[in-house]
Each structure stands twice: as C-alpha cells, then as structure tokens.
Short mmCIF file of C-alpha atoms in Angstrom, two decimals:
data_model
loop_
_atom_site.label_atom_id
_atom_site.label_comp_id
_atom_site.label_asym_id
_atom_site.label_seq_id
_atom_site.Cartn_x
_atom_site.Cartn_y
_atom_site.Cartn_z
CA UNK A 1 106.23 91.92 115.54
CA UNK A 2 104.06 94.32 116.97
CA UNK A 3 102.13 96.76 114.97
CA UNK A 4 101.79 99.49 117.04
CA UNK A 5 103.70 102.82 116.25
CA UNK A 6 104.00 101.17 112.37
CA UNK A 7 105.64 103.81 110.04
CA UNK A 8 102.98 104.64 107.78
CA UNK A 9 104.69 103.91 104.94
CA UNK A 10 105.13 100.50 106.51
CA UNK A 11 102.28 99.78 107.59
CA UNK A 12 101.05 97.54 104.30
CA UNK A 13 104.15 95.36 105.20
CA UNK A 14 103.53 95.36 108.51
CA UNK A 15 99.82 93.94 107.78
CA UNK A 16 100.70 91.55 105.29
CA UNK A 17 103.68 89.71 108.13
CA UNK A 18 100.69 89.91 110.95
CA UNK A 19 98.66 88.48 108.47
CA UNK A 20 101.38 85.71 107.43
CA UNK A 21 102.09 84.98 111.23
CA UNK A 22 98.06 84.54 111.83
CA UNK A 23 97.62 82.06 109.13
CA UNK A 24 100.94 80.12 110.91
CA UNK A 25 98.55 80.11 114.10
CA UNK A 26 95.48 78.98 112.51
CA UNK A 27 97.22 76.00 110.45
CA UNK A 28 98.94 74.86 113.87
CA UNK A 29 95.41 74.82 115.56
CA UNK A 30 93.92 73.01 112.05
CA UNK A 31 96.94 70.51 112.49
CA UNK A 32 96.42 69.62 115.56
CA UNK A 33 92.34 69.08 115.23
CA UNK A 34 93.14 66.87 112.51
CA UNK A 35 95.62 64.76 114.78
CA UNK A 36 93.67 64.51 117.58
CA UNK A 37 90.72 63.56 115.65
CA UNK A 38 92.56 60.90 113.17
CA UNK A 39 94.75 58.69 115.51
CA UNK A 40 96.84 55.75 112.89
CA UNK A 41 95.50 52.60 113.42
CA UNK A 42 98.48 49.37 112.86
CA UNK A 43 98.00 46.04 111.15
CA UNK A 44 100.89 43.63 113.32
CA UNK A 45 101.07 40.45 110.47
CA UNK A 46 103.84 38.01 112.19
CA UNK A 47 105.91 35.85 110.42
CA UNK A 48 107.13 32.90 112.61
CA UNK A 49 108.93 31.46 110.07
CA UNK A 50 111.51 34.24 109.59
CA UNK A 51 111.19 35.74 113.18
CA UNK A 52 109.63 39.12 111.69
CA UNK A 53 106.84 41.22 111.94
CA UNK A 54 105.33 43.59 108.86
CA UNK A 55 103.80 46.17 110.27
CA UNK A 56 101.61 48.61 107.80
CA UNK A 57 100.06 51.86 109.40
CA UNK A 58 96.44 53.27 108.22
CA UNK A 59 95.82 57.01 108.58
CA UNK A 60 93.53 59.73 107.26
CA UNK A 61 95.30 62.26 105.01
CA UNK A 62 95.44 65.34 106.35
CA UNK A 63 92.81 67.83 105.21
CA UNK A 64 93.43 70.04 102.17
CA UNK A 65 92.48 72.91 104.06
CA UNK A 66 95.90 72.50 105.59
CA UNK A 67 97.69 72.79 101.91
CA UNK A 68 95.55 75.92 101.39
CA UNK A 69 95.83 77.42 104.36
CA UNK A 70 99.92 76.96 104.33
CA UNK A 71 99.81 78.56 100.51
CA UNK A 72 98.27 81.70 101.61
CA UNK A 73 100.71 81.96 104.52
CA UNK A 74 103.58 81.58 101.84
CA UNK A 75 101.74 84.23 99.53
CA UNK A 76 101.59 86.59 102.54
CA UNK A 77 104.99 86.01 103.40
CA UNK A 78 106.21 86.89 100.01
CA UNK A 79 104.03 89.73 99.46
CA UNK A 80 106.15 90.97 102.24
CA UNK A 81 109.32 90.90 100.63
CA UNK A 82 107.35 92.61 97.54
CA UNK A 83 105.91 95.24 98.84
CA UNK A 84 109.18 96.10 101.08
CA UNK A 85 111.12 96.10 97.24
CA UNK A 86 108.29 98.85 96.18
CA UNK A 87 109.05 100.68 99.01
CA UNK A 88 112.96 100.74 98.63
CA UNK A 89 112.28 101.76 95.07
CA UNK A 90 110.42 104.75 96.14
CA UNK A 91 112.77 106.14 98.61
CA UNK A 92 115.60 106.00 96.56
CA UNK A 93 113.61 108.27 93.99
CA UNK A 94 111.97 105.84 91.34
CA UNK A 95 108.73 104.38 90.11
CA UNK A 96 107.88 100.89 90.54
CA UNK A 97 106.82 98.84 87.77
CA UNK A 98 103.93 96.88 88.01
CA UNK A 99 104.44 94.52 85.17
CA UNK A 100 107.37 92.56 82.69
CA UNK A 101 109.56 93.53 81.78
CA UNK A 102 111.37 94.80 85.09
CA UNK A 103 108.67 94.62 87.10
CA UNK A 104 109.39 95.77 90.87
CA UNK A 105 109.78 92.56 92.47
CA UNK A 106 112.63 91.52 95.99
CA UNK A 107 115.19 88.89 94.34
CA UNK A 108 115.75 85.84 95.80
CA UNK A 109 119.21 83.92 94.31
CA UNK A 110 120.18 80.31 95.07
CA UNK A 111 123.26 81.08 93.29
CA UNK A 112 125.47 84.14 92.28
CA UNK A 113 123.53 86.17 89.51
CA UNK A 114 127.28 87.68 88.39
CA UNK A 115 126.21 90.93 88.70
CA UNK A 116 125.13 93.25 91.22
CA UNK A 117 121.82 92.42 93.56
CA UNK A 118 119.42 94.80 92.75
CA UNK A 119 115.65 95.79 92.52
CA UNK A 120 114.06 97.60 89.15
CA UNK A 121 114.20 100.09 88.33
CA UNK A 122 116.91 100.58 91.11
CA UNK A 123 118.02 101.14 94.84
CA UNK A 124 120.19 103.27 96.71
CA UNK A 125 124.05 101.40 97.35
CA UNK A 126 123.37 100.87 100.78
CA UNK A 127 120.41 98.92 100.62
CA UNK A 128 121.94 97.18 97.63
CA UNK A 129 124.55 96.37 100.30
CA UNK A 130 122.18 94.97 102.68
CA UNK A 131 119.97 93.17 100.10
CA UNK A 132 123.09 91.19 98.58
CA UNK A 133 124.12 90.21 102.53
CA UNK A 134 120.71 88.87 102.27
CA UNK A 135 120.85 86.44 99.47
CA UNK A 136 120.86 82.73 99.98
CA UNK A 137 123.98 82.21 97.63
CA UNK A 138 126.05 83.52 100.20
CA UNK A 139 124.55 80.69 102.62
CA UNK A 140 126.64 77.51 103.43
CA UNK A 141 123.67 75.48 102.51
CA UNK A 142 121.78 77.94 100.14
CA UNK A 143 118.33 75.40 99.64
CA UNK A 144 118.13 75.19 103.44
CA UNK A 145 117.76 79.34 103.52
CA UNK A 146 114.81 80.53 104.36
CA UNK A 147 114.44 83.13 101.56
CA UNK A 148 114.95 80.48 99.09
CA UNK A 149 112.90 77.82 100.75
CA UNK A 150 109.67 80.93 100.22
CA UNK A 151 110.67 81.26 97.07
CA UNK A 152 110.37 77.73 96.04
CA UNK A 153 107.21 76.64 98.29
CA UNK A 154 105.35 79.99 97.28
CA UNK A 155 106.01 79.25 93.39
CA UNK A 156 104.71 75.40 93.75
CA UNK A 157 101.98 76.74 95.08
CA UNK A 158 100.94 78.95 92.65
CA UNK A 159 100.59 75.96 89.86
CA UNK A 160 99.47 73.36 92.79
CA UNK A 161 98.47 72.41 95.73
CA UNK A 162 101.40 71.83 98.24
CA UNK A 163 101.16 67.96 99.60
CA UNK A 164 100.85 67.75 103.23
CA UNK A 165 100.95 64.51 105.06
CA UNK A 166 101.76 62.84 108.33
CA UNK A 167 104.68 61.70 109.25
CA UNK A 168 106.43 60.11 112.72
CA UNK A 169 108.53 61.77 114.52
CA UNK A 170 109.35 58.84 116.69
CA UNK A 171 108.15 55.88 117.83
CA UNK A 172 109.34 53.06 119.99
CA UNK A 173 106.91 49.84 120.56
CA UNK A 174 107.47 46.35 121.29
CA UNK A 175 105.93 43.50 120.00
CA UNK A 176 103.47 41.88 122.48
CA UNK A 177 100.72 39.15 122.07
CA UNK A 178 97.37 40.21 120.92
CA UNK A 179 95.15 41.63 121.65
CA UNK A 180 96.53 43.98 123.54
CA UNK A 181 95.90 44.54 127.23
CA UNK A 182 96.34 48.07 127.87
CA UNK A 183 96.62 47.56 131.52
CA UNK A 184 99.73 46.00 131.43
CA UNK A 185 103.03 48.05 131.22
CA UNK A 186 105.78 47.53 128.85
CA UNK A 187 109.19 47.25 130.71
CA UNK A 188 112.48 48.38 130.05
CA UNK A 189 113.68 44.65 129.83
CA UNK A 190 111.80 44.18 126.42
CA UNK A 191 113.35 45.51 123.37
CA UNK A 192 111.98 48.39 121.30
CA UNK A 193 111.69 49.06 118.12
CA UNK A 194 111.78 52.17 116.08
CA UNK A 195 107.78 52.66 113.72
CA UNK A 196 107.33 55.18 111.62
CA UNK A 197 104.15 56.22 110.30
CA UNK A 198 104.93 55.77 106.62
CA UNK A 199 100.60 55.30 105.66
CA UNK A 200 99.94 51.86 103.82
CA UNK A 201 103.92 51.29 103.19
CA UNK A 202 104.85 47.93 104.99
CA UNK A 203 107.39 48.54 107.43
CA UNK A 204 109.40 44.93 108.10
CA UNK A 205 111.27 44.48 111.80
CA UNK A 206 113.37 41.07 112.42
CA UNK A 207 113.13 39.91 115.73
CA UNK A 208 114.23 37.63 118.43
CA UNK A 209 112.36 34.77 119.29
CA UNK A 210 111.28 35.61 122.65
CA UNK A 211 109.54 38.01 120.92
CA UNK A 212 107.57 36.20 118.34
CA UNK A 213 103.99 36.38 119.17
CA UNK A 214 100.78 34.90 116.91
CA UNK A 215 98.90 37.12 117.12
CA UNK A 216 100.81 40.21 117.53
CA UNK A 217 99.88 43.85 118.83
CA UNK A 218 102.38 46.72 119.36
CA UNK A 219 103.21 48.11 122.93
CA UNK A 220 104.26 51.94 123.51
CA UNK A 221 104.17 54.98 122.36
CA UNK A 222 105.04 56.66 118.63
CA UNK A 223 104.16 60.25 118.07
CA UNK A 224 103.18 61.94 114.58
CA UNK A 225 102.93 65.38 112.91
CA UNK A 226 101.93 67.04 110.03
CA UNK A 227 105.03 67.79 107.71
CA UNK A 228 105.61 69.06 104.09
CA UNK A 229 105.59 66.01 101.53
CA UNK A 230 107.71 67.71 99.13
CA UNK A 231 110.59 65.54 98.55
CA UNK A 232 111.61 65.81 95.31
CA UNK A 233 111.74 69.65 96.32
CA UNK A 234 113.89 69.20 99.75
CA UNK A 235 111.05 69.49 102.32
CA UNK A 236 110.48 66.87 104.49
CA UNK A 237 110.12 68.85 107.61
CA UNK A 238 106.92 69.75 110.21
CA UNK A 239 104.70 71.83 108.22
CA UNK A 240 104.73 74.93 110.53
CA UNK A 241 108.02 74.48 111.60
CA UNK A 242 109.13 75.58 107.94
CA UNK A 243 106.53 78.33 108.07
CA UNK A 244 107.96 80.17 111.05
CA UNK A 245 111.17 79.69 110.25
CA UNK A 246 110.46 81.62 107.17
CA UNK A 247 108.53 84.29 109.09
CA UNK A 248 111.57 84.42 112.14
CA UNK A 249 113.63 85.34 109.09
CA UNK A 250 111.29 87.97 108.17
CA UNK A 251 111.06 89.43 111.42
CA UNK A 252 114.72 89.17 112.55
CA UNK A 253 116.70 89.73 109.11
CA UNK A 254 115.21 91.00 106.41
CA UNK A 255 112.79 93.54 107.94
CA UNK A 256 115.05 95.28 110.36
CA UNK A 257 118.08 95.09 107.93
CA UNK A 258 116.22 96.55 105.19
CA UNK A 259 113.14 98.86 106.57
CA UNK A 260 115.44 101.54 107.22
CA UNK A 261 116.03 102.06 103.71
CA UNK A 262 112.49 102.61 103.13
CA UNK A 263 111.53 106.28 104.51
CA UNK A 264 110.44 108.55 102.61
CA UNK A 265 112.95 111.48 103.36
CA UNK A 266 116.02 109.45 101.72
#
C-alpha cells in the first residue's frame, strides 16, 4: 500500500497498516538472524536389536523478541480495522464512543450474530452491506479467515505472550555411520527418511538392515522455520506467513471494500 496521495481522513489508517507491514519485515529479518545463528544439532541413538534409530533434535528457542514483535504487528493490524469503524461512524453522521457500553469498535463474527452486522452507534446500509460480506461466518472454513485468525491472535496477546517456536518444514536424511564424513555424497540408491524438528521429543524410524549403523550420524538436508505454537488455538503455521496473510487481507479486502464509505461528504 502506498501512502502517497492518502485521504486525509485516512491517513491514521493508512499509518497504522505501513506500520503493521514494517513490523512483518522486521520479524522476518529477526527470524531469520535467529536461524542462521541457532542451527539444531541431532543425537542418532541406534538400536540394533530392533533395526531402529531414535533420533532427538536440540535447538535454541526462538527469541521472545519474536513473540513481541509479532504482538505489536497484530495490535497494529487491528487498530486498523478500529480506526476504519471510527471513521465509517463519522461519515454516516454519528459520534464514536470511546468506551462500554457500545464502544466504536469493527466486528469480527466466527458465527452468525442473528442480527444485522453493524458498528455503534451505527453505519450507513451500504457499508453495512459490505461489512457483513466481510465477516468470517460467511467463510467455508470461518477459523482459517483472516479476520478471525486477528481477532483471536491479537486477543491472546493481550493476556500473554504468543509462543513461537521452530518447526521443520521438511527434512529427508539417511542414516549413515558415524561420524559423519561430509565429503561424501548421499545417493539416490539409499533410502530417506522424513525428520522433523520436534526440540527434545524423540522421533523413532524402523529401518532396514543395510542400514543399521553403530554409531550412527544423519546424511542430507532438513530445513526449519519459525512458526506459531498455538495449537490448542489452530495455528501451527510459519509465523510471518500468518502475519501477511492477515495484512494481504487488509490491503486487498477490507480496505478497498470499505474506505469508500469513509469520506467525509457522505
């Protein structure tokens, strides 16, 4: 979004998504310092006996500046939505309120409210139009919408600190005699085996006996990210890969869909 020839009215909203989308850029940048900087390590234990290997991976948790960092993002992002449901408010004649009960505030709904989608003290019928086409209720999935996946992260976040952690995205490694030579190549004749970085949670692989190996080292290559450890809440997914799908959202639907509701002159 670009912030030249802003509206004036619009040009709080405007700050607060450049603002949101800045934060997205820094937390990339502090994710990938923190990767770069804290490769996982593997413990290989074979067990001959059973033709198995546990395999446990060590990592450094990622920073809480990344969990801090992501919260403000979310607050920005939200204060968007706010400050855009002040703004329709206005234009259609009224007064925001600033506190309960009724306070001026952009509704988010997971599932039908039963009665019409609105924002207090009230909104002309076309944007009330727009806002309801908005709403995640009317979403196939409505926890996988973006608008209620703010809602959710942003209110965790004011009671906690969101938990980050790593995560692979995929790995595949075969099991080699140790220690390992990294000179030699692993070839496509020997089989691979899926790793994921799941820190200090043994990870057990059965295997052939051809390749049994005491001691054993892993062969390959296995990438990891930062993601959103947030399970019991839905998120599993790459940290700032929920963060700008949030802010797409902003910038594709909700702004354009609803800014036009917003001048003064209505």
């Amino acid at each position: 979004m670009n912030d030249l020839s802003v509206p004036e009215h619009l040009a709080g909203v405007v700050a607060k998504f450049i603002r949101a989308r800045d934060l997205l850029n820094e937390l990339d940048g502090l994710a990938l310092e923190y990767l770069i900087a804290h490769p996982a390590s593997f413990d290989v234990v074979p067990h001959p006996e059973s033709n198995s290997y546990t395999v446990t991976a060590h990592v450094d948790p990622p920073p809480l500046r990344l969990a801090v960092v992501f919260g403000d993002a979310l607050h920005n992002m939200r204060s968007v939505l706010d400050h855009l449901a002040r703004l329709l408010v206005v234009a259609h004649g009224g007064q925001p309120v600033d506190r309960p009960p009724g306070a001026t505030m952009f509704p988010i709904h997971m599932a039908d409210p039963g009665r019409p989608v609105t924002i207090s003290p009230g909104i002309s019928d076309r944007a009330r139009t727009v806002l309801t086409s908005l709403q995640p209720f009317l979403h196939d999935d409505p926890r996988s919408h973006p608008l209620w996946r703010l809602s959710e992260l942003n209110n965790i976040d004011k009671h906690r600190l969101l938990h980050v952690t790593s995560l692979s995205g995929a790995g595949g490694v075969a099991f080699v005699p140790a220690p390992l030579d990294p000179t030699v190549p692993t070839t496509q004749e020997q089989r691979r085996h899926t790793v994921r970085l799941l820190p200090e949670q043994p990870q057990t692989f059965t295997v052939t006996a051809e390749e049994m190996h005491v001691p054993a080292a892993m062969a390959g290559t296995w990438s990891y990210t930062v993601v959103l450890g947030e399970p019991d809440a839905g998120f599993t997914e790459q940290l700032v890969g929920i963060g700008r799908t949030i802010l797409t959202f902003l910038a594709e639907a909700a702004l354009p869909e609803l800014a036009p509701f917003t001048s003064p002159t209505r």
